[in-house]
Amino acid sequence: MTKDECKQVVLNIIADIAPDEDLSNVKPDVRLRDQLQLDSMDFLDIVMELRKRHGIEVPEADYMQLASLDSCAEYLTPKFNALAGKS
């Protein structure tokens, strides 16, 4: 999975948990919570959906790695690719 594909996975999850948000102009290098109306429960929903849909575990200590789309891609892409190598 590429970093761009990883960003799209995160955007798809956000679109499902916050359907009223306009995701067309999300800046990849700006914190998601600074751009979108996401609260801490929405953030936890993102983490839960990553686990449920894709088998990606994000420990609480790593939550800050998911602050922006770019940081999500940096953190999650190797995890997706490791999972793909196992199957």
Coordinates of N, CA, C and O in Angstrom, one line a residue:
M1 N 0.9 -1.2 0.0 CA 0.0 0.0 0.0 C 0.9 1.2 0.0 O 1.9 1.3 0.7
T2 N 0.5 2.2 -0.8 CA 1.3 3.5 -0.9 C 0.8 4.4 0.2 O -0.3 4.2 0.8
K3 N 1.6 5.5 0.4 CA 1.2 6.5 1.4 C -0.1 7.2 1.0 O -1.0 7.5 1.8
D4 N -0.3 7.4 -0.3 CA -1.5 8.0 -0.8 C -2.7 7.1 -0.5 O -3.8 7.6 -0.2
E5 N -2.5 5.8 -0.8 CA -3.6 4.9 -0.5 C -4.0 4.8 1.0 O -5.1 4.7 1.4
C6 N -2.9 4.9 1.8 CA -3.1 4.9 3.2 C -3.9 6.2 3.7 O -4.8 6.1 4.5
K7 N -3.6 7.3 3.1 CA -4.3 8.6 3.4 C -5.8 8.4 3.0 O -6.7 8.9 3.7
Q8 N -6.0 7.7 1.9 CA -7.4 7.5 1.4 C -8.2 6.6 2.4 O -9.4 6.9 2.7
V9 N -7.5 5.6 2.9 CA -8.2 4.7 3.9 C -8.6 5.6 5.1 O -9.7 5.4 5.6
V10 N -7.7 6.5 5.6 CA -8.1 7.3 6.7 C -9.2 8.2 6.4 O -10.2 8.4 7.2
L11 N -9.2 8.8 5.2 CA -10.3 9.7 4.8 C -11.6 9.0 4.7 O -12.6 9.5 5.1
N12 N -11.5 7.7 4.2 CA -12.8 6.9 4.1 C -13.4 6.7 5.5 O -14.6 6.7 5.6
I13 N -12.5 6.4 6.4 CA -13.0 6.1 7.8 C -13.6 7.4 8.3 O -14.7 7.4 8.9
I14 N -12.9 8.6 8.1 CA -13.5 9.8 8.6 C -14.8 10.1 8.0 O -15.7 10.6 8.6
A15 N -14.9 9.9 6.7 CA -16.2 10.1 6.0 C -17.3 9.3 6.6 O -18.4 9.7 6.6
D16 N -17.0 8.1 7.0 CA -18.0 7.2 7.6 C -18.4 7.7 9.0 O -19.6 7.6 9.4
I17 N -17.4 8.1 9.8 CA -17.8 8.5 11.2 C -18.2 9.9 11.3 O -18.9 10.3 12.3
A18 N -17.9 10.8 10.4 CA -18.3 12.2 10.4 C -18.8 12.6 9.0 O -18.1 13.3 8.3
P19 N -20.0 12.0 8.6 CA -20.4 12.2 7.3 C -20.7 13.7 6.9 O -20.8 14.0 5.7
D20 N -20.9 14.6 7.8 CA -21.2 16.0 7.5 C -19.9 16.8 7.2 O -20.0 17.9 6.8
E21 N -18.7 16.2 7.4 CA -17.5 16.9 7.2 C -17.2 17.0 5.7 O -17.4 16.0 5.0
D22 N -16.7 18.1 5.2 CA -16.2 18.3 3.9 C -14.7 17.9 3.8 O -13.9 18.6 4.4
L23 N -14.4 16.8 3.2 CA -13.0 16.3 3.2 C -12.3 16.6 1.9 O -11.2 16.2 1.7
S24 N -12.9 17.4 1.1 CA -12.3 17.7 -0.2 C -11.1 18.6 -0.1 O -10.2 18.6 -1.0
N25 N -10.9 19.4 1.0 CA -9.8 20.3 1.1 C -9.0 20.1 2.3 O -8.3 21.0 2.8
V26 N -8.9 18.8 2.8 CA -8.1 18.5 3.9 C -6.6 18.6 3.5 O -6.2 18.0 2.5
K27 N -5.9 19.4 4.3 CA -4.5 19.6 4.1 C -3.7 18.4 4.8 O -3.9 18.2 5.9
P28 N -2.8 17.8 4.0 CA -2.2 16.6 4.6 C -1.2 16.9 5.7 O -0.9 16.0 6.5
D29 N -0.7 18.1 5.8 CA 0.3 18.4 6.8 C -0.2 19.2 8.0 O 0.5 19.6 8.9
V30 N -1.5 19.4 8.1 CA -2.2 20.1 9.2 C -3.0 19.1 10.0 O -3.6 18.2 9.5
R31 N -2.9 19.3 11.4 CA -3.6 18.4 12.3 C -5.1 18.2 11.9 O -5.7 19.2 11.6
L32 N -5.6 17.0 11.8 CA -6.9 16.8 11.4 C -7.9 17.5 12.3 O -8.9 18.0 11.9
R33 N -7.6 17.5 13.6 CA -8.5 18.1 14.6 C -8.6 19.6 14.5 O -9.5 20.3 14.9
D34 N -7.5 20.2 13.8 CA -7.5 21.6 13.6 C -8.3 22.0 12.3 O -8.7 23.1 12.2
Q35 N -8.6 21.0 11.5 CA -9.3 21.3 10.2 C -10.7 20.8 10.3 O -11.6 21.3 9.5
L36 N -11.0 19.8 11.0 CA -12.3 19.1 11.0 C -12.9 19.2 12.4 O -12.2 19.3 13.4
Q37 N -14.2 19.0 12.5 CA -14.9 19.0 13.8 C -14.8 17.6 14.4 O -15.8 16.9 14.5
L38 N -13.6 17.2 14.7 CA -13.4 15.8 15.3 C -13.1 16.0 16.8 O -12.3 16.7 17.2
D39 N -13.9 15.2 17.6 CA -13.6 15.2 19.0 C -12.8 14.0 19.4 O -12.5 13.2 18.5
S40 N -12.5 13.8 20.7 CA -11.8 12.6 21.1 C -12.5 11.3 20.8 O -11.8 10.3 20.5
M41 N -13.8 11.3 20.9 CA -14.5 10.1 20.6 C -14.4 9.8 19.1 O -14.3 8.6 18.7
D42 N -14.5 10.8 18.2 CA -14.3 10.5 16.8 C -12.9 10.0 16.5 O -12.8 9.0 15.7
F43 N -11.9 10.5 17.2 CA -10.6 10.0 17.1 C -10.5 8.5 17.5 O -9.9 7.7 16.8
L44 N -11.1 8.2 18.6 CA -11.1 6.8 19.0 C -11.9 5.9 18.0 O -11.5 4.8 17.8
D45 N -12.9 6.5 17.4 CA -13.6 5.7 16.4 C -12.7 5.4 15.2 O -12.8 4.3 14.6
I46 N -11.9 6.4 14.8 CA -10.9 6.1 13.7 C -10.0 5.0 14.1 O -9.8 4.1 13.3
V47 N -9.4 5.0 15.3 CA -8.6 3.9 15.8 C -9.3 2.6 15.8 O -8.7 1.6 15.3
M48 N -10.5 2.6 16.3 CA -11.3 1.3 16.3 C -11.6 0.8 14.9 O -11.5 -0.4 14.6
E49 N -11.9 1.7 14.0 CA -12.2 1.3 12.6 C -10.9 0.8 11.9 O -11.0 -0.2 11.1
L50 N -9.8 1.3 12.2 CA -8.5 0.8 11.7 C -8.3 -0.7 12.1 O -8.0 -1.5 11.3
R51 N -8.7 -0.9 13.4 CA -8.5 -2.3 13.9 C -9.6 -3.2 13.3 O -9.3 -4.3 12.8
K52 N -10.8 -2.7 13.2 CA -11.9 -3.6 12.8 C -11.8 -3.9 11.3 O -12.0 -5.0 10.9
R53 N -11.6 -2.8 10.5 CA -11.6 -3.0 9.0 C -10.3 -3.6 8.5 O -10.3 -4.3 7.5
H54 N -9.2 -3.3 9.1 CA -7.9 -3.6 8.5 C -6.9 -4.4 9.4 O -5.8 -4.7 9.0
G55 N -7.3 -4.6 10.7 CA -6.5 -5.4 11.6 C -5.3 -4.6 12.1 O -4.3 -5.2 12.5
I56 N -5.3 -3.3 12.0 CA -4.2 -2.4 12.5 C -4.4 -2.0 13.9 O -5.5 -1.4 14.2
E57 N -3.5 -2.4 14.8 CA -3.6 -2.0 16.2 C -2.8 -0.7 16.4 O -1.6 -0.6 15.9
V58 N -3.4 0.3 17.0 CA -2.7 1.5 17.3 C -2.7 1.7 18.8 O -3.7 2.0 19.4
P59 N -1.5 1.4 19.5 CA -1.5 1.6 20.9 C -1.7 3.1 21.3 O -1.4 4.0 20.6
E60 N -2.3 3.3 22.5 CA -2.6 4.6 22.9 C -1.4 5.5 22.9 O -1.4 6.7 22.6
A61 N -0.2 5.0 23.2 CA 1.0 5.8 23.2 C 1.4 6.3 21.8 O 2.1 7.3 21.7
D62 N 0.8 5.7 20.8 CA 1.1 6.1 19.4 C 0.0 7.0 18.8 O 0.1 7.4 17.6
Y63 N -1.0 7.4 19.6 CA -2.1 8.2 19.0 C -1.6 9.5 18.4 O -2.2 9.9 17.4
M64 N -0.6 10.1 18.9 CA -0.1 11.4 18.3 C 0.4 11.2 16.9 O 0.5 12.1 16.2
Q65 N 0.8 9.9 16.6 CA 1.3 9.6 15.2 C 0.2 9.8 14.2 O 0.4 9.8 13.0
L66 N -1.1 9.9 14.6 CA -2.2 10.0 13.7 C -2.8 11.4 13.7 O -3.9 11.6 13.3
A67 N -2.0 12.4 14.0 CA -2.5 13.8 14.1 C -2.9 14.4 12.7 O -3.9 15.0 12.6
S68 N -2.1 14.1 11.7 CA -2.4 14.7 10.4 C -2.4 13.5 9.3 O -2.0 12.4 9.7
L69 N -2.9 13.8 8.1 CA -2.9 12.8 7.1 C -1.5 12.3 6.8 O -1.2 11.1 6.6
D70 N -0.5 13.2 6.7 CA 0.9 12.9 6.5 C 1.4 11.9 7.6 O 2.1 10.9 7.3
S71 N 1.2 12.3 8.8 CA 1.7 11.5 9.9 C 1.0 10.1 9.9 O 1.6 9.1 10.3
C72 N -0.3 10.1 9.6 CA -1.0 8.8 9.5 C -0.4 7.9 8.5 O -0.1 6.8 8.7
A73 N -0.1 8.5 7.3 CA 0.6 7.7 6.2 C 1.9 7.2 6.7 O 2.3 6.1 6.4
E74 N 2.7 8.1 7.3 CA 4.1 7.7 7.8 C 3.9 6.5 8.8 O 4.7 5.5 8.7
Y75 N 3.0 6.6 9.7 CA 2.8 5.6 10.7 C 2.2 4.3 10.2 O 2.6 3.2 10.5
L76 N 1.1 4.5 9.4 CA 0.3 3.3 9.0 C 0.8 2.5 7.8 O 0.5 1.3 7.8
T77 N 1.4 3.2 6.9 CA 1.8 2.5 5.7 C 2.7 1.2 5.9 O 2.4 0.2 5.4
P78 N 3.7 1.4 6.8 CA 4.5 0.1 7.1 C 3.6 -0.9 7.8 O 3.9 -2.1 7.5
K79 N 2.7 -0.5 8.6 CA 1.8 -1.5 9.3 C 0.9 -2.2 8.2 O 0.8 -3.5 8.3
F80 N 0.3 -1.5 7.3 CA -0.5 -2.1 6.2 C 0.4 -3.1 5.4 O 0.0 -4.2 5.1
N81 N 1.6 -2.6 5.1 CA 2.5 -3.5 4.2 C 3.0 -4.7 5.0 O 3.1 -5.8 4.4
A82 N 3.2 -4.6 6.3 CA 3.5 -5.8 7.1 C 2.4 -6.8 7.1 O 2.6 -8.0 7.0
L83 N 1.2 -6.3 7.2 CA 0.0 -7.2 7.2 C -0.1 -7.8 5.9 O -0.5 -9.0 5.8
A84 N 0.1 -7.1 4.8 CA 0.0 -7.6 3.5 C 1.0 -8.8 3.2 O 0.7 -9.7 2.6
G85 N 2.2 -8.6 3.9 CA 3.2 -9.6 3.7 C 2.9 -10.9 4.5 O 3.4 -12.0 4.1
K86 N 2.0 -10.8 5.5 CA 1.7 -12.0 6.3 C 0.6 -12.9 5.6 O 0.5 -14.0 5.8
S87 N -0.2 -12.2 4.7 CA -1.3 -13.0 4.2 C -0.9 -13.7 2.9 O 0.1 -13.6 2.4

